[in-house]
mmCIF file of C-alpha atoms and ligand atoms in Angstrom:
data_model
loop_
_atom_site.group_PDB
_atom_site.id
_atom_site.type_symbol
_atom_site.label_atom_id
_atom_site.label_comp_id
_atom_site.label_asym_id
_atom_site.label_seq_id
_atom_site.Cartn_x
_atom_site.Cartn_y
_atom_site.Cartn_z
ATOM 1 C CA MET A 18 53.767 76.027 -6.837
ATOM 2 C CA LYS A 19 56.378 73.271 -6.657
ATOM 3 C CA SER A 20 59.265 74.305 -4.411
ATOM 4 C CA ILE A 21 62.773 72.960 -4.859
ATOM 5 C CA LYS A 22 62.779 72.289 -1.120
ATOM 6 C CA ASP A 23 60.499 69.325 -1.822
ATOM 7 C CA ILE A 24 62.499 67.771 -4.652
ATOM 8 C CA ASN A 25 64.937 64.890 -4.415
ATOM 9 C CA PHE A 26 67.783 65.855 -6.762
ATOM 10 C CA GLU A 27 69.952 62.799 -5.996
ATOM 11 C CA GLY A 28 72.551 62.554 -8.779
ATOM 12 C CA LEU A 29 70.709 64.974 -11.074
ATOM 13 C CA ARG A 30 72.345 67.824 -12.947
ATOM 14 C CA VAL A 31 70.258 70.842 -11.959
ATOM 15 C CA LEU A 32 70.600 73.490 -14.638
ATOM 16 C CA THR A 33 69.960 76.709 -12.738
ATOM 17 C CA ARG A 34 69.522 80.197 -14.182
ATOM 18 C CA VAL A 35 70.946 82.630 -11.669
ATOM 19 C CA ASP A 36 71.567 86.359 -11.834
ATOM 20 C CA PHE A 37 75.294 86.755 -11.216
ATOM 21 C CA ASN A 38 75.350 90.102 -12.985
ATOM 22 C CA VAL A 39 77.594 91.615 -10.315
ATOM 23 C CA PRO A 40 79.566 94.864 -10.565
ATOM 24 C CA LEU A 41 83.315 94.374 -11.141
ATOM 25 C CA ASN A 42 86.124 96.929 -10.873
ATOM 26 C CA ASP A 43 88.989 97.384 -13.378
ATOM 27 C CA GLN A 44 90.947 94.581 -11.673
ATOM 28 C CA GLY A 45 88.028 92.185 -12.184
ATOM 29 C CA GLU A 46 87.183 92.223 -8.469
ATOM 30 C CA ILE A 47 83.581 91.955 -7.369
ATOM 31 C CA THR A 48 82.575 95.229 -5.711
ATOM 32 C CA ASP A 49 79.140 94.083 -4.493
ATOM 33 C CA ASP A 50 78.352 90.378 -4.216
ATOM 34 C CA SER A 51 74.756 90.701 -2.984
ATOM 35 C CA ARG A 52 73.381 89.045 -6.122
ATOM 36 C CA MET A 53 75.620 86.019 -5.562
ATOM 37 C CA GLN A 54 74.699 85.964 -1.878
ATOM 38 C CA ALA A 55 70.994 85.998 -2.752
ATOM 39 C CA HIS A 56 71.258 82.726 -4.715
ATOM 40 C CA LEU A 57 73.229 80.885 -2.033
ATOM 41 C CA LYS A 58 70.132 79.420 -0.408
ATOM 42 C CA THR A 59 69.041 77.944 -3.742
ATOM 43 C CA ILE A 60 72.482 76.542 -4.572
ATOM 44 C CA LYS A 61 72.912 75.101 -1.087
ATOM 45 C CA ALA A 62 69.449 73.525 -1.160
ATOM 46 C CA ILE A 63 70.255 71.797 -4.461
ATOM 47 C CA LEU A 64 73.576 70.532 -3.107
ATOM 48 C CA ALA A 65 71.992 69.394 0.157
ATOM 49 C CA GLN A 66 69.379 67.425 -1.754
ATOM 50 C CA GLY A 67 72.018 65.558 -3.736
ATOM 51 C CA GLY A 68 71.898 67.683 -6.882
ATOM 52 C CA ARG A 69 74.772 68.863 -9.083
ATOM 53 C CA PRO A 70 74.196 72.559 -9.787
ATOM 54 C CA VAL A 71 75.050 73.740 -13.299
ATOM 55 C CA LEU A 72 74.864 77.512 -12.985
ATOM 56 C CA MET A 73 74.241 79.824 -15.912
ATOM 57 C CA SER A 74 74.072 83.622 -15.917
ATOM 58 C CA HIS A 75 74.676 86.702 -17.955
ATOM 59 C CA LEU A 76 77.193 89.369 -16.962
ATOM 60 C CA GLY A 77 76.861 92.819 -18.507
ATOM 61 C CA ARG A 78 75.974 93.263 -22.161
ATOM 62 C CA PRO A 79 78.648 91.685 -24.376
ATOM 63 C CA LYS A 80 76.084 91.475 -27.217
ATOM 64 C CA GLY A 81 77.375 88.223 -28.671
ATOM 65 C CA GLU A 82 81.102 89.009 -28.328
ATOM 66 C CA ARG A 83 83.616 87.256 -26.055
ATOM 67 C CA LYS A 84 84.688 90.223 -23.927
ATOM 68 C CA SER A 85 87.194 89.039 -21.312
ATOM 69 C CA GLU A 86 86.206 91.781 -18.853
ATOM 70 C CA LEU A 87 82.731 90.227 -18.795
ATOM 71 C CA SER A 88 83.890 86.662 -18.263
ATOM 72 C CA LEU A 89 82.329 84.659 -15.456
ATOM 73 C CA THR A 90 85.736 83.049 -14.707
ATOM 74 C CA GLN A 91 86.220 86.102 -12.492
ATOM 75 C CA LEU A 92 83.531 84.756 -10.149
ATOM 76 C CA VAL A 93 84.864 81.219 -9.677
ATOM 77 C CA GLY A 94 87.054 81.846 -6.606
ATOM 78 C CA HIS A 95 84.388 83.837 -4.805
ATOM 79 C CA LEU A 96 81.723 81.253 -5.585
ATOM 80 C CA GLU A 97 83.941 78.562 -4.055
ATOM 81 C CA ARG A 98 84.399 80.642 -0.918
ATOM 82 C CA LEU A 99 80.673 81.358 -0.605
ATOM 83 C CA THR A 100 79.466 77.804 -1.190
ATOM 84 C CA GLY A 101 82.353 75.791 0.239
ATOM 85 C CA ALA A 102 81.988 73.579 -2.849
ATOM 86 C CA LYS A 103 84.443 72.892 -5.668
ATOM 87 C CA VAL A 104 83.547 74.973 -8.735
ATOM 88 C CA LEU A 105 84.382 73.786 -12.267
ATOM 89 C CA PHE A 106 84.201 76.233 -15.147
ATOM 90 C CA SER A 107 83.158 75.764 -18.753
ATOM 91 C CA ALA A 108 84.646 78.324 -21.135
ATOM 92 C CA ASN A 109 81.659 77.946 -23.433
ATOM 93 C CA CYS A 110 78.125 77.736 -22.089
ATOM 94 C CA ILE A 111 77.106 75.198 -24.736
ATOM 95 C CA GLY A 112 78.849 72.399 -26.631
ATOM 96 C CA GLU A 113 80.611 69.076 -26.052
ATOM 97 C CA GLU A 114 83.062 70.320 -23.439
ATOM 98 C CA ALA A 115 80.269 71.792 -21.309
ATOM 99 C CA ILE A 116 78.258 68.566 -21.599
ATOM 100 C CA LYS A 117 81.298 66.504 -20.583
ATOM 101 C CA LEU A 118 81.957 68.720 -17.557
ATOM 102 C CA SER A 119 78.314 68.582 -16.482
ATOM 103 C CA ASN A 120 78.405 64.786 -16.586
ATOM 104 C CA SER A 121 81.643 64.678 -14.603
ATOM 105 C CA LEU A 122 80.166 66.523 -11.598
ATOM 106 C CA LYS A 123 80.379 64.707 -8.293
ATOM 107 C CA ALA A 124 78.585 65.374 -5.021
ATOM 108 C CA ASN A 125 79.306 68.857 -3.637
ATOM 109 C CA GLU A 126 80.637 70.131 -6.963
ATOM 110 C CA ILE A 127 79.256 72.967 -9.054
ATOM 111 C CA LEU A 128 79.698 73.771 -12.722
ATOM 112 C CA LEU A 129 79.652 77.459 -13.669
ATOM 113 C CA LEU A 130 79.081 78.227 -17.341
ATOM 114 C CA GLU A 131 80.634 81.129 -19.254
ATOM 115 C CA ASN A 132 78.558 84.265 -19.889
ATOM 116 C CA LEU A 133 75.347 83.343 -21.714
ATOM 117 C CA ARG A 134 75.375 86.633 -23.588
ATOM 118 C CA TYR A 135 78.614 85.749 -25.386
ATOM 119 C CA HIS A 136 76.012 84.174 -27.665
ATOM 120 C CA ILE A 137 73.643 86.682 -29.253
ATOM 121 C CA GLU A 138 71.052 83.887 -29.411
ATOM 122 C CA GLU A 139 70.505 84.202 -25.653
ATOM 123 C CA THR A 140 68.738 87.567 -25.766
ATOM 124 C CA GLN A 141 67.066 86.644 -29.060
ATOM 125 C CA GLY A 142 65.330 83.792 -27.262
ATOM 126 C CA ASP A 143 66.675 81.359 -29.865
ATOM 127 C CA ARG A 144 65.130 77.899 -29.580
ATOM 128 C CA GLU A 145 68.167 75.958 -30.891
ATOM 129 C CA PHE A 146 70.444 77.721 -28.408
ATOM 130 C CA ALA A 147 67.991 76.929 -25.601
ATOM 131 C CA LYS A 148 67.991 73.297 -26.749
ATOM 132 C CA SER A 149 71.820 73.196 -26.558
ATOM 133 C CA LEU A 150 71.727 74.630 -23.048
ATOM 134 C CA ALA A 151 69.067 72.110 -22.052
ATOM 135 C CA LYS A 152 71.557 69.276 -22.731
ATOM 136 C CA LEU A 153 73.437 70.377 -19.601
ATOM 137 C CA GLY A 154 70.705 69.512 -17.140
ATOM 138 C CA ASP A 155 68.271 66.817 -16.074
ATOM 139 C CA PHE A 156 66.200 69.400 -14.225
ATOM 140 C CA TYR A 157 65.718 73.142 -14.841
ATOM 141 C CA VAL A 158 65.494 75.743 -12.092
ATOM 142 C CA ASN A 159 64.897 79.419 -12.737
ATOM 143 C CA ASP A 160 66.079 81.640 -9.898
ATOM 144 C CA ALA A 161 66.717 84.852 -11.851
ATOM 145 C CA PHE A 162 63.771 87.059 -10.976
ATOM 146 C CA GLY A 163 65.642 90.134 -12.253
ATOM 147 C CA THR A 164 65.441 88.830 -15.835
ATOM 148 C CA ALA A 165 62.059 87.083 -15.551
ATOM 149 C CA HIS A 166 60.421 89.834 -17.632
ATOM 150 C CA ARG A 167 62.575 88.885 -20.628
ATOM 151 C CA ALA A 168 61.767 85.964 -22.925
ATOM 152 C CA HIS A 169 65.416 84.996 -23.298
ATOM 153 C CA ALA A 170 66.654 81.508 -24.150
ATOM 154 C CA SER A 171 67.832 80.684 -20.616
ATOM 155 C CA THR A 172 64.998 82.407 -18.749
ATOM 156 C CA ALA A 173 61.938 81.213 -20.624
ATOM 157 C CA ILE A 174 62.403 79.337 -23.921
ATOM 158 C CA ILE A 175 64.504 76.587 -22.323
ATOM 159 C CA ALA A 176 61.640 75.487 -20.058
ATOM 160 C CA GLU A 177 59.935 73.729 -22.950
ATOM 161 C CA PHE A 178 62.695 71.089 -22.855
ATOM 162 C CA PHE A 179 61.856 70.273 -19.241
ATOM 163 C CA PRO A 180 58.081 69.772 -19.359
ATOM 164 C CA ALA A 181 57.918 67.945 -16.025
ATOM 165 C CA ASN A 182 61.313 68.730 -14.510
ATOM 166 C CA LYS A 183 61.268 72.435 -13.775
ATOM 167 C CA ALA A 184 60.785 74.655 -10.751
ATOM 168 C CA PHE A 185 61.424 78.111 -9.355
ATOM 169 C CA GLY A 186 64.518 78.657 -7.241
ATOM 170 C CA LEU A 187 64.129 80.098 -3.772
ATOM 171 C CA VAL A 188 64.766 83.727 -4.816
ATOM 172 C CA MET A 189 62.048 83.530 -7.472
ATOM 173 C CA GLU A 190 59.730 81.758 -5.081
ATOM 174 C CA ALA A 191 60.150 84.447 -2.405
ATOM 175 C CA GLU A 192 59.558 87.301 -4.868
ATOM 176 C CA ILE A 193 56.379 85.719 -6.182
ATOM 177 C CA LEU A 194 54.987 84.755 -2.774
ATOM 178 C CA ASN A 195 55.665 88.181 -1.300
ATOM 179 C CA VAL A 196 54.097 90.204 -4.104
ATOM 180 C CA ASP A 197 51.108 87.902 -4.026
ATOM 181 C CA LYS A 198 50.735 88.653 -0.325
ATOM 182 C CA VAL A 199 50.211 92.279 -1.307
ATOM 183 C CA VAL A 200 48.092 91.996 -4.427
ATOM 184 C CA ASN A 201 45.883 89.154 -3.220
ATOM 185 C CA SER A 202 45.643 90.177 0.409
ATOM 186 C CA ASN A 203 42.549 89.400 2.491
ATOM 187 C CA GLU A 204 43.672 91.833 5.158
ATOM 188 C CA LYS A 205 42.686 95.469 5.013
ATOM 189 C CA PRO A 206 43.503 98.259 4.655
ATOM 190 C CA VAL A 207 46.036 97.819 1.875
ATOM 191 C CA VAL A 208 48.097 100.962 1.320
ATOM 192 C CA ALA A 209 50.252 101.532 -1.756
ATOM 193 C CA ILE A 210 52.735 104.367 -1.901
ATOM 194 C CA VAL A 211 53.822 105.130 -5.429
ATOM 195 C CA GLY A 212 56.351 107.885 -5.952
ATOM 196 C CA GLY A 213 59.275 108.682 -8.197
ATOM 197 C CA ALA A 214 59.805 110.942 -11.108
ATOM 198 C CA LYS A 215 57.319 110.106 -13.796
ATOM 199 C CA VAL A 216 53.685 109.142 -14.205
ATOM 200 C CA SER A 217 54.559 107.644 -17.588
ATOM 201 C CA SER A 218 56.749 104.934 -16.033
ATOM 202 C CA LYS A 219 54.244 104.176 -13.263
ATOM 203 C CA ILE A 220 50.887 104.408 -15.014
ATOM 204 C CA GLY A 221 50.656 100.627 -15.529
ATOM 205 C CA ILE A 222 51.272 100.060 -11.822
ATOM 206 C CA LEU A 223 48.756 102.698 -10.764
ATOM 207 C CA GLU A 224 46.056 101.241 -12.982
ATOM 208 C CA ASN A 225 46.695 97.688 -11.818
ATOM 209 C CA LEU A 226 46.849 98.594 -8.133
ATOM 210 C CA LEU A 227 43.572 100.525 -8.137
ATOM 211 C CA SER A 228 41.538 97.341 -7.951
ATOM 212 C CA LYS A 229 43.732 95.905 -5.183
ATOM 213 C CA VAL A 230 44.271 98.665 -2.624
ATOM 214 C CA ASP A 231 42.234 100.798 -0.241
ATOM 215 C CA HIS A 232 44.586 103.772 -0.180
ATOM 216 C CA LEU A 233 46.814 104.996 -2.968
ATOM 217 C CA ILE A 234 49.415 107.547 -1.925
ATOM 218 C CA ILE A 235 50.975 109.412 -4.819
ATOM 219 C CA GLY A 236 54.218 111.205 -4.092
ATOM 220 C CA GLY A 237 57.435 112.462 -5.649
ATOM 221 C CA GLY A 238 57.635 114.307 -8.946
ATOM 222 C CA MET A 239 54.730 112.418 -10.479
ATOM 223 C CA ALA A 240 52.276 113.989 -8.030
ATOM 224 C CA PHE A 241 52.525 117.326 -9.865
ATOM 225 C CA THR A 242 50.965 115.957 -13.030
ATOM 226 C CA PHE A 243 47.982 114.909 -10.882
ATOM 227 C CA ILE A 244 47.840 118.298 -9.155
ATOM 228 C CA LYS A 245 48.019 120.177 -12.452
ATOM 229 C CA ALA A 246 45.292 117.943 -13.896
ATOM 230 C CA LYS A 247 43.058 119.220 -11.078
ATOM 231 C CA GLY A 248 43.811 122.827 -11.954
ATOM 232 C CA GLY A 249 46.571 123.388 -9.372
ATOM 233 C CA LEU A 250 49.479 125.770 -9.898
ATOM 234 C CA ILE A 251 52.737 123.833 -9.765
ATOM 235 C CA GLY A 252 55.348 126.482 -10.626
ATOM 236 C CA ASN A 253 58.391 124.882 -12.236
ATOM 237 C CA SER A 254 57.764 121.402 -10.786
ATOM 238 C CA LEU A 255 58.152 118.317 -12.915
ATOM 239 C CA VAL A 256 55.131 117.692 -15.124
ATOM 240 C CA GLU A 257 54.199 115.439 -18.016
ATOM 241 C CA GLU A 258 51.694 117.369 -20.091
ATOM 242 C CA ASP A 259 50.891 114.269 -22.153
ATOM 243 C CA TYR A 260 49.710 112.496 -19.023
ATOM 244 C CA LEU A 261 47.308 115.077 -17.607
ATOM 245 C CA GLU A 262 44.279 113.208 -18.930
ATOM 246 C CA MET A 263 45.635 109.881 -17.742
ATOM 247 C CA ALA A 264 46.105 111.335 -14.249
ATOM 248 C CA ALA A 265 42.537 112.633 -14.237
ATOM 249 C CA SER A 266 41.269 109.214 -15.272
ATOM 250 C CA VAL A 267 43.224 107.458 -12.477
ATOM 251 C CA GLU A 268 41.621 109.887 -10.036
ATOM 252 C CA GLN A 269 38.166 109.204 -11.485
ATOM 253 C CA LYS A 270 38.664 105.440 -11.408
ATOM 254 C CA ALA A 271 39.852 105.606 -7.805
ATOM 255 C CA GLN A 272 36.633 107.363 -6.882
ATOM 256 C CA GLU A 273 34.522 104.751 -8.681
ATOM 257 C CA LEU A 274 36.335 101.910 -6.918
ATOM 258 C CA GLY A 275 36.220 103.529 -3.478
ATOM 259 C CA VAL A 276 40.004 103.892 -3.286
ATOM 260 C CA THR A 277 41.198 106.909 -1.301
ATOM 261 C CA LEU A 278 43.776 108.782 -3.331
ATOM 262 C CA HIS A 279 46.261 110.865 -1.333
ATOM 263 C CA LEU A 280 48.145 113.673 -3.043
ATOM 264 C CA PRO A 281 50.578 115.967 -1.214
ATOM 265 C CA GLN A 282 48.956 118.888 0.592
ATOM 266 C CA ASP A 283 52.141 120.901 1.050
ATOM 267 C CA VAL A 284 55.565 120.594 -0.519
ATOM 268 C CA LEU A 285 59.098 121.690 0.171
ATOM 269 C CA ALA A 286 60.183 123.501 -2.964
ATOM 270 C CA GLY A 287 63.574 124.572 -4.227
ATOM 271 C CA ASP A 288 64.451 127.472 -6.532
ATOM 272 C CA ASP A 289 66.694 125.126 -8.512
ATOM 273 C CA PHE A 290 67.222 121.380 -9.008
ATOM 274 C CA ARG A 291 70.153 120.994 -6.632
ATOM 275 C CA ASN A 292 70.838 120.132 -3.020
ATOM 276 C CA GLU A 293 71.839 123.692 -2.079
ATOM 277 C CA ALA A 294 68.798 125.313 -3.679
ATOM 278 C CA LYS A 295 66.927 127.918 -1.625
ATOM 279 C CA GLN A 296 63.950 126.311 0.115
ATOM 280 C CA LYS A 297 60.348 127.404 0.609
ATOM 281 C CA VAL A 298 57.176 125.560 1.637
ATOM 282 C CA PHE A 299 54.027 125.929 -0.520
ATOM 283 C CA GLN A 300 50.597 124.426 -0.645
ATOM 284 C CA ALA A 301 51.024 121.777 -3.337
ATOM 285 C CA ASN A 302 48.468 123.433 -5.626
ATOM 286 C CA ALA A 303 49.799 126.968 -5.225
ATOM 287 C CA ILE A 304 53.484 126.847 -6.051
ATOM 288 C CA GLN A 305 54.926 130.105 -7.343
ATOM 289 C CA ASP A 306 56.702 130.298 -10.667
ATOM 290 C CA GLY A 307 60.445 129.894 -10.232
ATOM 291 C CA TRP A 308 59.982 127.194 -7.562
ATOM 292 C CA MET A 309 59.769 123.444 -7.971
ATOM 293 C CA GLY A 310 58.405 120.914 -5.507
ATOM 294 C CA LEU A 311 61.246 118.579 -4.518
ATOM 295 C CA ASP A 312 59.974 116.943 -1.330
ATOM 296 C CA ALA A 313 56.837 116.350 0.713
ATOM 297 C CA GLY A 314 55.979 119.025 3.283
ATOM 298 C CA ASP A 315 55.389 118.467 7.020
ATOM 299 C CA GLU A 316 51.583 118.691 6.789
ATOM 300 C CA THR A 317 51.637 115.992 4.107
ATOM 301 C CA LEU A 318 53.939 113.797 6.167
ATOM 302 C CA ALA A 319 51.763 114.039 9.272
ATOM 303 C CA HIS A 320 48.771 112.950 7.191
ATOM 304 C CA LEU A 321 50.658 110.078 5.516
ATOM 305 C CA LYS A 322 51.921 108.889 8.882
ATOM 306 C CA SER A 323 48.327 108.432 10.052
ATOM 307 C CA VAL A 324 47.374 106.529 6.867
ATOM 308 C CA VAL A 325 50.401 104.219 6.953
ATOM 309 C CA SER A 326 50.128 103.538 10.685
ATOM 310 C CA GLU A 327 46.633 102.088 10.153
ATOM 311 C CA ALA A 328 47.752 99.820 7.298
ATOM 312 C CA LYS A 329 47.769 96.042 7.463
ATOM 313 C CA VAL A 330 49.494 95.630 4.103
ATOM 314 C CA ILE A 331 51.909 98.139 2.573
ATOM 315 C CA LEU A 332 53.552 98.360 -0.823
ATOM 316 C CA TRP A 333 56.150 101.045 -1.462
ATOM 317 C CA ASN A 334 57.456 101.867 -4.900
ATOM 318 C CA GLY A 335 59.227 105.156 -5.590
ATOM 319 C CA PRO A 336 60.586 107.964 -3.381
ATOM 320 C CA LEU A 337 58.520 110.908 -2.088
ATOM 321 C CA GLY A 338 61.098 113.442 -3.160
ATOM 322 C CA VAL A 339 64.583 113.907 -4.571
ATOM 323 C CA PHE A 340 66.089 111.802 -1.798
ATOM 324 C CA GLU A 341 69.519 111.809 -3.460
ATOM 325 C CA PHE A 342 69.752 115.450 -2.268
ATOM 326 C CA ASP A 343 70.095 115.328 1.524
ATOM 327 C CA ASN A 344 68.249 118.626 1.879
ATOM 328 C CA PHE A 345 65.202 117.144 0.128
ATOM 329 C CA ALA A 346 65.349 113.610 1.546
ATOM 330 C CA LYS A 347 63.179 114.118 4.621
ATOM 331 C CA GLY A 348 59.891 112.936 3.080
ATOM 332 C CA THR A 349 61.392 109.708 1.749
ATOM 333 C CA ARG A 350 63.275 109.067 4.993
ATOM 334 C CA GLU A 351 60.152 109.671 7.083
ATOM 335 C CA MET A 352 58.115 107.361 4.878
ATOM 336 C CA ALA A 353 60.739 104.631 5.384
ATOM 337 C CA HIS A 354 60.302 105.109 9.149
ATOM 338 C CA PHE A 355 56.472 105.107 8.978
ATOM 339 C CA ILE A 356 56.625 101.790 7.123
ATOM 340 C CA ALA A 357 59.134 100.298 9.561
ATOM 341 C CA GLU A 358 56.906 101.340 12.488
ATOM 342 C CA ALA A 359 53.785 99.874 10.896
ATOM 343 C CA THR A 360 55.706 96.658 10.235
ATOM 344 C CA GLN A 361 56.692 96.455 13.862
ATOM 345 C CA LYS A 362 53.003 96.756 14.761
ATOM 346 C CA GLY A 363 52.264 93.714 12.574
ATOM 347 C CA ALA A 364 51.700 95.059 9.053
ATOM 348 C CA PHE A 365 53.165 93.202 6.072
ATOM 349 C CA SER A 366 55.367 95.580 4.060
ATOM 350 C CA LEU A 367 57.011 95.131 0.701
ATOM 351 C CA VAL A 368 59.442 97.596 -0.821
ATOM 352 C CA GLY A 369 60.019 96.949 -4.464
ATOM 353 C CA GLY A 370 61.135 98.284 -7.784
ATOM 354 C CA GLY A 371 63.977 100.694 -8.283
ATOM 355 C CA ASP A 372 64.673 103.723 -6.181
ATOM 356 C CA SER A 373 62.620 102.969 -3.088
ATOM 357 C CA VAL A 374 64.880 99.952 -2.569
ATOM 358 C CA ALA A 375 67.919 102.258 -2.793
ATOM 359 C CA ALA A 376 66.170 104.634 -0.375
ATOM 360 C CA ILE A 377 65.312 102.038 2.289
ATOM 361 C CA LYS A 378 68.917 100.832 2.170
ATOM 362 C CA LYS A 379 70.285 104.378 2.334
ATOM 363 C CA PHE A 380 68.272 104.988 5.502
ATOM 364 C CA GLY A 381 69.390 101.687 7.028
ATOM 365 C CA LEU A 382 65.869 100.274 7.405
ATOM 366 C CA ALA A 383 65.955 97.401 4.905
ATOM 367 C CA ASP A 384 65.828 94.841 7.705
ATOM 368 C CA GLN A 385 62.848 96.528 9.359
ATOM 369 C CA VAL A 386 60.368 95.929 6.562
ATOM 370 C CA SER A 387 58.887 92.530 5.726
ATOM 371 C CA TYR A 388 60.429 92.116 2.288
ATOM 372 C CA VAL A 389 62.736 94.068 -0.037
ATOM 373 C CA SER A 390 62.463 92.965 -3.636
ATOM 374 C CA THR A 391 65.586 92.471 -5.717
ATOM 375 C CA GLY A 392 63.530 92.568 -8.880
ATOM 376 C CA GLY A 393 63.943 96.050 -10.409
ATOM 377 C CA GLY A 394 62.332 96.129 -13.849
ATOM 378 C CA ALA A 395 60.855 92.653 -13.408
ATOM 379 C CA MET A 396 59.140 93.737 -10.189
ATOM 380 C CA LEU A 397 57.704 96.816 -11.917
ATOM 381 C CA GLU A 398 56.207 94.667 -14.678
ATOM 382 C CA TYR A 399 54.896 92.188 -12.143
ATOM 383 C CA LEU A 400 53.195 95.018 -10.244
ATOM 384 C CA GLU A 401 51.639 96.111 -13.529
ATOM 385 C CA GLY A 402 49.855 92.776 -13.465
ATOM 386 C CA LYS A 403 51.797 91.299 -16.399
ATOM 387 C CA LEU A 404 52.496 87.590 -16.526
ATOM 388 C CA LEU A 405 56.290 87.514 -16.825
ATOM 389 C CA PRO A 406 57.720 85.092 -19.422
ATOM 390 C CA GLY A 407 60.108 83.565 -16.869
ATOM 391 C CA ILE A 408 57.241 82.816 -14.500
ATOM 392 C CA LYS A 409 54.828 81.632 -17.179
ATOM 393 C CA ALA A 410 57.446 79.222 -18.556
ATOM 394 C CA ILE A 411 57.677 77.413 -15.219
ATOM 395 C CA GLN A 412 53.970 77.477 -14.454
ATOM 396 C CA SER A 413 52.715 76.249 -17.828
HETATM 397 P P1 LIG B 669 61.567 106.386 -10.361
HETATM 398 O O1 LIG B 669 62.786 105.720 -10.923
HETATM 399 O O2 LIG B 669 60.519 106.709 -11.371
HETATM 400 O O3 LIG B 669 61.050 105.711 -9.128
HETATM 401 O O4 LIG B 669 62.044 107.820 -9.930
HETATM 402 C C1 LIG B 669 62.983 108.017 -8.945
HETATM 403 C C2 LIG B 669 63.532 109.397 -9.076
HETATM 404 O O5 LIG B 669 62.499 110.339 -8.887
HETATM 405 C C3 LIG B 669 64.562 109.715 -8.054
HETATM 406 O O6 LIG B 669 65.797 109.850 -8.698
HETATM 407 C C4 LIG B 669 64.100 111.024 -7.459
HETATM 408 O O7 LIG B 669 65.130 111.968 -7.337
HETATM 409 C C5 LIG B 669 63.092 111.514 -8.461
HETATM 410 N N1 LIG B 669 62.123 112.432 -7.856
HETATM 411 C C6 LIG B 669 61.382 112.220 -6.766
HETATM 412 N N2 LIG B 669 60.641 113.306 -6.468
HETATM 413 C C7 LIG B 669 60.942 114.230 -7.386
HETATM 414 C C8 LIG B 669 60.502 115.566 -7.615
HETATM 415 N N3 LIG B 669 59.621 116.157 -6.802
HETATM 416 N N4 LIG B 669 61.013 116.230 -8.660
HETATM 417 C C9 LIG B 669 61.905 115.631 -9.476
HETATM 418 N N5 LIG B 669 62.352 114.373 -9.317
HETATM 419 C C10 LIG B 669 61.874 113.684 -8.286
#
């Protein structure tokens, strides 16, 4: 994989797809700039290597309309502060004015383009629109892992106009390298913890991971579909009846492949889906009617601690319980600690995709695991083993 760190960009306009889809308040102030922060290393590397970054992004979902509250002008001042560079702005992301501005860039100057999604052609993956964007760069860099699973004009289609002049940015590069460390690891044992609400949204991941891991820990609400498929009594716990057979087949396949599947042994149940619900511990396959499993029990956690502490490689996707309710957050919090401890002992750990990222941050342990993915939906699809359009476009 060609890294931008090895490219001489002297005098080149480097058209870079970033993900500046930051939350803004009613005054147009950025309330969380972590997405902008994440791309700084890429932008600074391009500047340091003599390049002229032309940054393009979407912001929200204007669906082809010019909505002023979704204008990227609101980011100009902050981008200048973060980069220490002068930032020019083009009020249209394509067209003569944008081309002129891109050609006027001097050393240590950046051009930020207006919201790509002011043009409906962006999400349609329109080739002519991609061609117009391509006129703004001599080199194309894709650094927007969060949208890499979409075949949009700026994330995938555009790459065809840069057959030899394209590369991943440093955010993309890190996401790809770190997931590959998990799915193509030579070190054993590899332990995956997959939790969260639904089997239906995780089935692709489970099936893909079976051939890559030694232990598969299933937690959270989705565990009850597995337990029911084995004839267990799950009371009022979350279940997807349509996925009972699928769960049984994952279990069967795990056995065939020699993967140890871990389901909860005991659970902390509530008599209602709320933080203040009455609590009672049950064996996971003998939950009384009127009770729903909302967190892992202590017996389960002791067992999982021993599995995770032996791991050399760990992947965590999805909470072990309803961690948003403090009274049912213990299992998820403990798992975050088990992973941090294993990491300290030398394991490689990746936390990725959705709510487990929120959980590790909530428990203040994000800096004690090896890598936290910013990917969301893209990471989920990557873990399903899909070749993402944004990655394919650079690699082909
Ligand atoms: P996902 O987005 O599929 O990873 O699911 C995350 C959600 O699963 C979180 O909002 C959790 O509250 C929820 N969840 C975890 N365990 C349970 C459970 N036992 N019952 C219901 N929801 C759960």
